PDB file of C-alpha atoms in Angstrom:
ATOM      1  CA  MET A  14      10.081  19.071  11.132  1.00 52.00           C
ATOM      2  CA  GLY A  15       8.276  20.295   8.017  1.00 69.00           C
ATOM      3  CA  SER A  16       4.637  20.327   7.078  1.00 81.00           C
ATOM      4  CA  PRO A  17       2.732  17.011   7.222  1.00 88.00           C
ATOM      5  CA  LEU A  18       2.792  14.823   4.146  1.00 93.00           C
ATOM      6  CA  ILE A  19      -0.469  14.625   2.222  1.00 95.00           C
ATOM      7  CA  LYS A  20      -1.397  11.512   0.277  1.00 97.00           C
ATOM      8  CA  VAL A  21      -4.672  11.495  -1.663  1.00 98.00           C
ATOM      9  CA  CYS A  22      -5.671   7.914  -2.372  1.00 97.00           C
ATOM     10  CA  GLY A  23      -8.265   6.127  -4.458  1.00 96.00           C
ATOM     11  CA  MET A  24      -8.020   8.107  -7.681  1.00 97.00           C
ATOM     12  CA  ALA A  25     -10.103   6.479 -10.403  1.00 97.00           C
ATOM     13  CA  ASP A  26     -11.011   9.239 -12.890  1.00 98.00           C
ATOM     14  CA  ALA A  27      -8.562  10.888 -15.282  1.00 98.00           C
ATOM     15  CA  ASP A  28      -9.922  14.451 -15.142  1.00 98.00           C
ATOM     16  CA  ASN A  29     -10.332  14.324 -11.367  1.00 98.00           C
ATOM     17  CA  ALA A  30      -6.782  13.003 -10.987  1.00 98.00           C
ATOM     18  CA  ARG A  31      -5.453  15.997 -12.938  1.00 98.00           C
ATOM     19  CA  GLN A  32      -7.535  18.397 -10.814  1.00 98.00           C
ATOM     20  CA  VAL A  33      -6.216  16.855  -7.599  1.00 98.00           C
ATOM     21  CA  ALA A  34      -2.665  16.968  -8.956  1.00 98.00           C
ATOM     22  CA  ALA A  35      -3.053  20.731  -9.435  1.00 98.00           C
ATOM     23  CA  LEU A  36      -3.324  20.969  -5.618  1.00 98.00           C
ATOM     24  CA  ALA A  37       0.204  19.515  -5.377  1.00 97.00           C
ATOM     25  CA  PRO A  38      -0.257  16.789  -2.774  1.00 98.00           C
ATOM     26  CA  ASP A  39       2.921  14.943  -1.868  1.00 97.00           C
ATOM     27  CA  MET A  40       1.535  11.596  -3.035  1.00 98.00           C
ATOM     28  CA  MET A  41      -1.387  10.261  -5.042  1.00 98.00           C
ATOM     29  CA  GLY A  42      -2.617   6.695  -4.625  1.00 98.00           C
ATOM     30  CA  PHE A  43      -4.005   4.383  -7.311  1.00 98.00           C
ATOM     31  CA  ILE A  44      -5.664   1.171  -6.152  1.00 97.00           C
ATOM     32  CA  PHE A  45      -4.877  -1.959  -8.146  1.00 97.00           C
ATOM     33  CA  TYR A  46      -7.290  -4.241  -6.291  1.00 95.00           C
ATOM     34  CA  ARG A  47     -10.333  -5.157  -8.359  1.00 95.00           C
ATOM     35  CA  PRO A  48     -12.841  -5.554  -5.492  1.00 92.00           C
ATOM     36  CA  SER A  49     -12.347  -1.884  -4.573  1.00 93.00           C
ATOM     37  CA  PRO A  50     -14.933   0.541  -6.007  1.00 93.00           C
ATOM     38  CA  ARG A  51     -11.982   2.913  -6.437  1.00 95.00           C
ATOM     39  CA  ASN A  52      -9.789   0.573  -8.450  1.00 96.00           C
ATOM     40  CA  ALA A  53      -7.630   2.285 -11.066  1.00 97.00           C
ATOM     41  CA  PHE A  54      -7.669  -0.385 -13.762  1.00 97.00           C
ATOM     42  CA  GLY A  55      -9.857   1.875 -15.895  1.00 96.00           C
ATOM     43  CA  LEU A  56      -7.175   4.561 -16.035  1.00 97.00           C
ATOM     44  CA  ALA A  57      -4.804   4.650 -18.982  1.00 98.00           C
ATOM     45  CA  PRO A  58      -1.201   4.340 -17.757  1.00 98.00           C
ATOM     46  CA  ASP A  59      -0.309   7.668 -19.372  1.00 98.00           C
ATOM     47  CA  VAL A  60      -2.801   9.453 -17.090  1.00 98.00           C
ATOM     48  CA  VAL A  61      -0.640   8.467 -14.137  1.00 98.00           C
ATOM     49  CA  ARG A  62       2.694   8.809 -15.925  1.00 98.00           C
ATOM     50  CA  GLN A  63       1.945  12.367 -17.042  1.00 97.00           C
ATOM     51  CA  LEU A  64       1.145  13.700 -13.569  1.00 98.00           C
ATOM     52  CA  PRO A  65       3.726  16.158 -12.198  1.00 98.00           C
ATOM     53  CA  ALA A  66       7.037  14.532 -11.323  1.00 97.00           C
ATOM     54  CA  ALA A  67       7.033  16.173  -7.880  1.00 97.00           C
ATOM     55  CA  ILE A  68       4.006  14.072  -6.887  1.00 98.00           C
ATOM     56  CA  ARG A  69       4.935  10.535  -5.903  1.00 97.00           C
ATOM     57  CA  LYS A  70       2.643   7.988  -7.563  1.00 98.00           C
ATOM     58  CA  VAL A  71       1.690   5.146  -5.237  1.00 98.00           C
ATOM     59  CA  GLY A  72       0.123   1.871  -6.340  1.00 98.00           C
ATOM     60  CA  VAL A  73      -1.990   0.122  -3.717  1.00 97.00           C
ATOM     61  CA  PHE A  74      -2.021  -3.690  -3.809  1.00 97.00           C
ATOM     62  CA  VAL A  75      -3.604  -6.431  -1.692  1.00 96.00           C
ATOM     63  CA  ASP A  76      -1.807  -9.793  -1.482  1.00 96.00           C
ATOM     64  CA  GLU A  77      -0.589  -9.520  -5.072  1.00 96.00           C
ATOM     65  CA  THR A  78       2.381 -11.384  -6.494  1.00 95.00           C
ATOM     66  CA  ALA A  79       5.690  -9.540  -6.670  1.00 94.00           C
ATOM     67  CA  GLU A  80       5.782 -10.070 -10.426  1.00 95.00           C
ATOM     68  CA  THR A  81       2.391  -8.399 -10.899  1.00 97.00           C
ATOM     69  CA  VAL A  82       3.252  -5.525  -8.571  1.00 97.00           C
ATOM     70  CA  PHE A  83       6.491  -4.854 -10.404  1.00 95.00           C
ATOM     71  CA  ARG A  84       4.832  -5.119 -13.829  1.00 97.00           C
ATOM     72  CA  ILE A  85       2.089  -2.626 -12.938  1.00 98.00           C
ATOM     73  CA  ALA A  86       4.611  -0.331 -11.262  1.00 97.00           C
ATOM     74  CA  GLY A  87       6.553  -0.181 -14.516  1.00 96.00           C
ATOM     75  CA  GLN A  88       3.466   0.178 -16.671  1.00 97.00           C
ATOM     76  CA  TYR A  89       2.079   3.117 -14.685  1.00 98.00           C
ATOM     77  CA  GLY A  90       5.373   4.719 -13.718  1.00 97.00           C
ATOM     78  CA  LEU A  91       4.821   4.223  -9.983  1.00 97.00           C
ATOM     79  CA  ASP A  92       7.327   5.581  -7.486  1.00 96.00           C
ATOM     80  CA  ALA A  93       6.052   3.552  -4.546  1.00 97.00           C
ATOM     81  CA  VAL A  94       3.817   0.637  -3.690  1.00 97.00           C
ATOM     82  CA  GLN A  95       1.498   0.365  -0.713  1.00 97.00           C
ATOM     83  CA  LEU A  96       0.847  -3.191   0.439  1.00 97.00           C
ATOM     84  CA  HIS A  97      -2.554  -3.469   2.099  1.00 93.00           C
ATOM     85  CA  GLY A  98      -2.901  -7.198   2.716  1.00 93.00           C
ATOM     86  CA  GLY A  99      -1.052  -9.822   4.699  1.00 93.00           C
ATOM     87  CA  GLU A 100       2.219  -9.457   2.820  1.00 96.00           C
ATOM     88  CA  PRO A 101       5.152 -10.654   4.981  1.00 96.00           C
ATOM     89  CA  PRO A 102       8.259  -8.550   5.635  1.00 96.00           C
ATOM     90  CA  GLU A 103      10.211 -10.658   3.119  1.00 95.00           C
ATOM     91  CA  SER A 104       7.865  -9.542   0.337  1.00 94.00           C
ATOM     92  CA  CYS A 105       8.352  -5.911   1.296  1.00 95.00           C
ATOM     93  CA  ALA A 106      12.116  -6.296   1.350  1.00 93.00           C
ATOM     94  CA  GLY A 107      12.096  -8.082  -2.006  1.00 92.00           C
ATOM     95  CA  LEU A 108      10.186  -5.261  -3.719  1.00 92.00           C
ATOM     96  CA  ALA A 109      12.396  -2.672  -2.057  1.00 92.00           C
ATOM     97  CA  GLY A 110      15.396  -4.468  -3.489  1.00 89.00           C
ATOM     98  CA  ARG A 111      14.005  -3.781  -6.955  1.00 86.00           C
ATOM     99  CA  GLY A 112      14.074  -0.034  -6.377  1.00 88.00           C
ATOM    100  CA  LEU A 113      10.548   0.665  -5.135  1.00 91.00           C
ATOM    101  CA  THR A 114       9.624   2.744  -2.099  1.00 95.00           C
ATOM    102  CA  ILE A 115       7.579   0.473   0.172  1.00 97.00           C
ATOM    103  CA  ILE A 116       4.587   1.534   2.247  1.00 98.00           C
ATOM    104  CA  LYS A 117       2.899  -1.103   4.440  1.00 97.00           C
ATOM    105  CA  ALA A 118      -0.641  -0.605   5.725  1.00 96.00           C
ATOM    106  CA  PHE A 119      -1.914  -2.040   8.995  1.00 95.00           C
ATOM    107  CA  GLY A 120      -5.524  -2.292  10.124  1.00 92.00           C
ATOM    108  CA  ILE A 121      -5.884  -0.917  13.638  1.00 93.00           C
ATOM    109  CA  SER A 122      -8.736  -1.435  16.080  1.00 89.00           C
ATOM    110  CA  SER A 123      -6.820  -1.574  19.369  1.00 89.00           C
ATOM    111  CA  ALA A 124      -3.356  -0.891  20.767  1.00 88.00           C
ATOM    112  CA  GLY A 125      -2.446  -4.542  20.303  1.00 90.00           C
ATOM    113  CA  ASP A 126      -2.688  -4.226  16.530  1.00 92.00           C
ATOM    114  CA  LEU A 127       0.313  -1.906  16.509  1.00 93.00           C
ATOM    115  CA  SER A 128       2.595  -4.773  17.469  1.00 92.00           C
ATOM    116  CA  ALA A 129       2.328  -6.266  13.967  1.00 93.00           C
ATOM    117  CA  ALA A 130       4.309  -3.327  12.592  1.00 95.00           C
ATOM    118  CA  GLY A 131       7.368  -4.328  14.609  1.00 94.00           C
ATOM    119  CA  GLY A 132       8.239  -7.181  12.262  1.00 95.00           C
ATOM    120  CA  TYR A 133       8.415  -4.772   9.317  1.00 97.00           C
ATOM    121  CA  GLU A 134      11.023  -2.409  10.739  1.00 95.00           C
ATOM    122  CA  GLY A 135      13.784  -1.995   8.200  1.00 93.00           C
ATOM    123  CA  ALA A 136      11.750  -3.544   5.384  1.00 95.00           C
ATOM    124  CA  CYS A 137       9.498  -0.524   4.695  1.00 97.00           C
ATOM    125  CA  ASP A 138       9.970   3.192   4.205  1.00 96.00           C
ATOM    126  CA  LEU A 139       6.608   4.238   5.622  1.00 97.00           C
ATOM    127  CA  PHE A 140       3.614   2.711   7.376  1.00 97.00           C
ATOM    128  CA  VAL A 141      -0.080   3.538   7.065  1.00 96.00           C
ATOM    129  CA  PHE A 142      -2.280   3.001  10.108  1.00 95.00           C
ATOM    130  CA  ASP A 143      -5.832   2.508   8.882  1.00 92.00           C
ATOM    131  CA  THR A 144      -9.105   1.384  10.429  1.00 90.00           C
ATOM    132  CA  LYS A 145      -9.377  -2.403  10.508  1.00 87.00           C
ATOM    133  CA  THR A 146     -12.241  -3.511   8.241  1.00 77.00           C
ATOM    134  CA  PRO A 147     -12.913  -6.472   5.925  1.00 67.00           C
ATOM    135  CA  LEU A 148     -12.811  -4.061   2.963  1.00 64.00           C
ATOM    136  CA  LYS A 149      -9.073  -3.280   3.230  1.00 59.00           C
ATOM    137  CA  GLY A 150      -9.590   0.475   3.640  1.00 56.00           C
ATOM    138  CA  GLY A 151     -11.825   3.160   2.214  1.00 55.00           C
ATOM    139  CA  SER A 152     -14.508   2.582   4.832  1.00 59.00           C
ATOM    140  CA  GLY A 153     -14.737   6.176   6.041  1.00 67.00           C
ATOM    141  CA  ARG A 154     -14.550   4.839   9.605  1.00 79.00           C
ATOM    142  CA  ARG A 155     -11.940   5.913  12.119  1.00 84.00           C
ATOM    143  CA  PHE A 156     -10.234   4.029  14.912  1.00 88.00           C
ATOM    144  CA  ASP A 157      -9.356   5.370  18.342  1.00 87.00           C
ATOM    145  CA  HIS A 158      -6.297   7.476  17.564  1.00 87.00           C
ATOM    146  CA  SER A 159      -5.292   7.586  21.225  1.00 87.00           C
ATOM    147  CA  VAL A 160      -3.855   4.067  20.846  1.00 89.00           C
ATOM    148  CA  LEU A 161      -1.082   5.560  18.687  1.00 90.00           C
ATOM    149  CA  SER A 162       0.536   7.006  21.799  1.00 86.00           C
ATOM    150  CA  GLY A 163       1.818   3.484  22.351  1.00 87.00           C
ATOM    151  CA  TYR A 164       3.638   3.297  19.019  1.00 91.00           C
ATOM    152  CA  THR A 165       7.384   3.081  19.631  1.00 89.00           C
ATOM    153  CA  GLY A 166       8.621   2.039  16.191  1.00 92.00           C
ATOM    154  CA  ARG A 167      11.262   3.865  14.155  1.00 93.00           C
ATOM    155  CA  THR A 168       9.320   3.870  10.877  1.00 95.00           C
ATOM    156  CA  PRO A 169       7.217   7.008  10.319  1.00 94.00           C
ATOM    157  CA  PHE A 170       3.536   6.566   9.498  1.00 95.00           C
ATOM    158  CA  LEU A 171       0.644   8.201   7.715  1.00 95.00           C
ATOM    159  CA  LEU A 172      -2.628   8.414   9.599  1.00 92.00           C
ATOM    160  CA  SER A 173      -5.597   7.008   7.688  1.00 91.00           C
ATOM    161  CA  GLY A 174      -9.081   5.716   8.393  1.00 86.00           C
ATOM    162  CA  GLY A 175     -11.928   8.214   8.298  1.00 86.00           C
ATOM    163  CA  ILE A 176      -9.730  11.294   8.089  1.00 91.00           C
ATOM    164  CA  GLY A 177     -12.013  14.176   7.086  1.00 92.00           C
ATOM    165  CA  PRO A 178     -11.954  17.926   6.493  1.00 92.00           C
ATOM    166  CA  GLU A 179     -12.301  18.666  10.204  1.00 88.00           C
ATOM    167  CA  ASP A 180      -9.012  16.889  10.938  1.00 86.00           C
ATOM    168  CA  ALA A 181      -7.020  19.773   9.478  1.00 85.00           C
ATOM    169  CA  ALA A 182      -7.128  21.211  12.997  1.00 79.00           C
ATOM    170  CA  THR A 183      -5.504  18.102  14.497  1.00 75.00           C
ATOM    171  CA  ASP A 184      -2.313  18.601  16.484  1.00 69.00           C
ATOM    172  CA  LEU A 185      -0.070  16.001  14.873  1.00 71.00           C
ATOM    173  CA  SER A 186       2.552  16.371  17.576  1.00 70.00           C
ATOM    174  CA  ILE A 187       0.499  14.096  19.840  1.00 70.00           C
ATOM    175  CA  TYR A 188       1.233  11.166  17.533  1.00 72.00           C
ATOM    176  CA  SER A 189       4.727   9.743  17.863  1.00 70.00           C
ATOM    177  CA  ARG A 190       6.410   9.599  14.440  1.00 77.00           C
ATOM    178  CA  CYS A 191       3.303  10.759  12.553  1.00 88.00           C
ATOM    179  CA  ALA A 192       4.392  11.871   9.079  1.00 92.00           C
ATOM    180  CA  GLY A 193       1.039  13.073   7.770  1.00 91.00           C
ATOM    181  CA  PHE A 194      -2.364  12.092   6.432  1.00 93.00           C
ATOM    182  CA  ASP A 195      -3.707   9.575   3.923  1.00 95.00           C
ATOM    183  CA  LEU A 196      -6.979  10.989   2.556  1.00 96.00           C
ATOM    184  CA  ASN A 197      -9.689   9.074   0.764  1.00 94.00           C
ATOM    185  CA  SER A 198     -13.421   8.522   1.186  1.00 92.00           C
ATOM    186  CA  ARG A 199     -14.264  11.467   3.450  1.00 94.00           C
ATOM    187  CA  PHE A 200     -13.208  13.812   0.623  1.00 96.00           C
ATOM    188  CA  GLU A 201     -15.328  12.187  -2.076  1.00 96.00           C
ATOM    189  CA  THR A 202     -18.469  13.058  -3.989  1.00 96.00           C
ATOM    190  CA  ALA A 203     -18.565   9.448  -5.289  1.00 96.00           C
ATOM    191  CA  PRO A 204     -16.172   6.482  -4.984  1.00 94.00           C
ATOM    192  CA  GLY A 205     -12.949   7.488  -6.709  1.00 96.00           C
ATOM    193  CA  ILE A 206     -14.035  11.113  -7.287  1.00 97.00           C
ATOM    194  CA  LYS A 207     -12.518  13.671  -4.912  1.00 98.00           C
ATOM    195  CA  ASP A 208     -13.999  17.023  -3.886  1.00 98.00           C
ATOM    196  CA  THR A 209     -11.131  19.279  -4.877  1.00 98.00           C
ATOM    197  CA  GLU A 210     -12.356  22.270  -2.861  1.00 97.00           C
ATOM    198  CA  LEU A 211     -12.428  20.269   0.379  1.00 97.00           C
ATOM    199  CA  LEU A 212      -8.953  18.956  -0.435  1.00 97.00           C
ATOM    200  CA  ARG A 213      -7.650  22.437  -1.230  1.00 96.00           C
ATOM    201  CA  ILE A 214      -8.781  23.823   2.124  1.00 95.00           C
ATOM    202  CA  PHE A 215      -7.354  20.828   4.009  1.00 94.00           C
ATOM    203  CA  ILE A 216      -3.995  20.938   2.228  1.00 94.00           C
ATOM    204  CA  GLU A 217      -3.577  24.681   2.678  1.00 92.00           C
ATOM    205  CA  THR A 218      -4.452  24.419   6.365  1.00 90.00           C
ATOM    206  CA  VAL A 219      -2.102  21.582   7.259  1.00 88.00           C
ATOM    207  CA  ARG A 220       0.774  23.038   5.261  1.00 87.00           C
ATOM    208  CA  ASN A 221       0.702  26.015   7.561  1.00 83.00           C
ATOM    209  CA  LYS A 222       1.249  23.673  10.505  1.00 71.00           C
ATOM    210  CA  LYS A 223       4.534  22.235  11.722  1.00 55.00           C
ATOM    211  CA  ILE A 224       5.083  18.880  13.373  1.00 48.00           C
TER     212      ILE A 224
END
């Protein structure tokens, strides 16, 4: 397989978004959930639309209506949507049918939480396994990654939840179907503002690895 995918999530500042884009991550995430301190509603749509075409733009939503998701996806030129609430498989399949790449996030605290992903097989292109918290992500906390050895699904996943600079040394081969990393709060100087030097070192390191 190739190098791990890198998604940098929680972009909320126009200049910082452009600086992160210059590092050429595979994906950049923009949170359209107002309770999040990293929500992207303050960004002009053109800031997202004018980012390099090679970077997939991901909108993150929590229990939002399909109509709103699709409207914002069109407004901001999103390539994919990440559903971070209790959205059922039917919602994922419905959005996929309208041409969007679908990422579904699951909060994980124990091996039993992985079973919820089974009902979404075939309805999503990618999963995100994040730390289970009331805040729907961005907590900077990590779950016990050893539980992922029990994941037997076909859908690849990004590893999230407290991923930090030190995780560049992680051997991804120990995680069945791990596609890469979803980076957020551990690379920040403030909510929504990423430390581009820490990201640069991480991205360069993991892109020299193979999984």
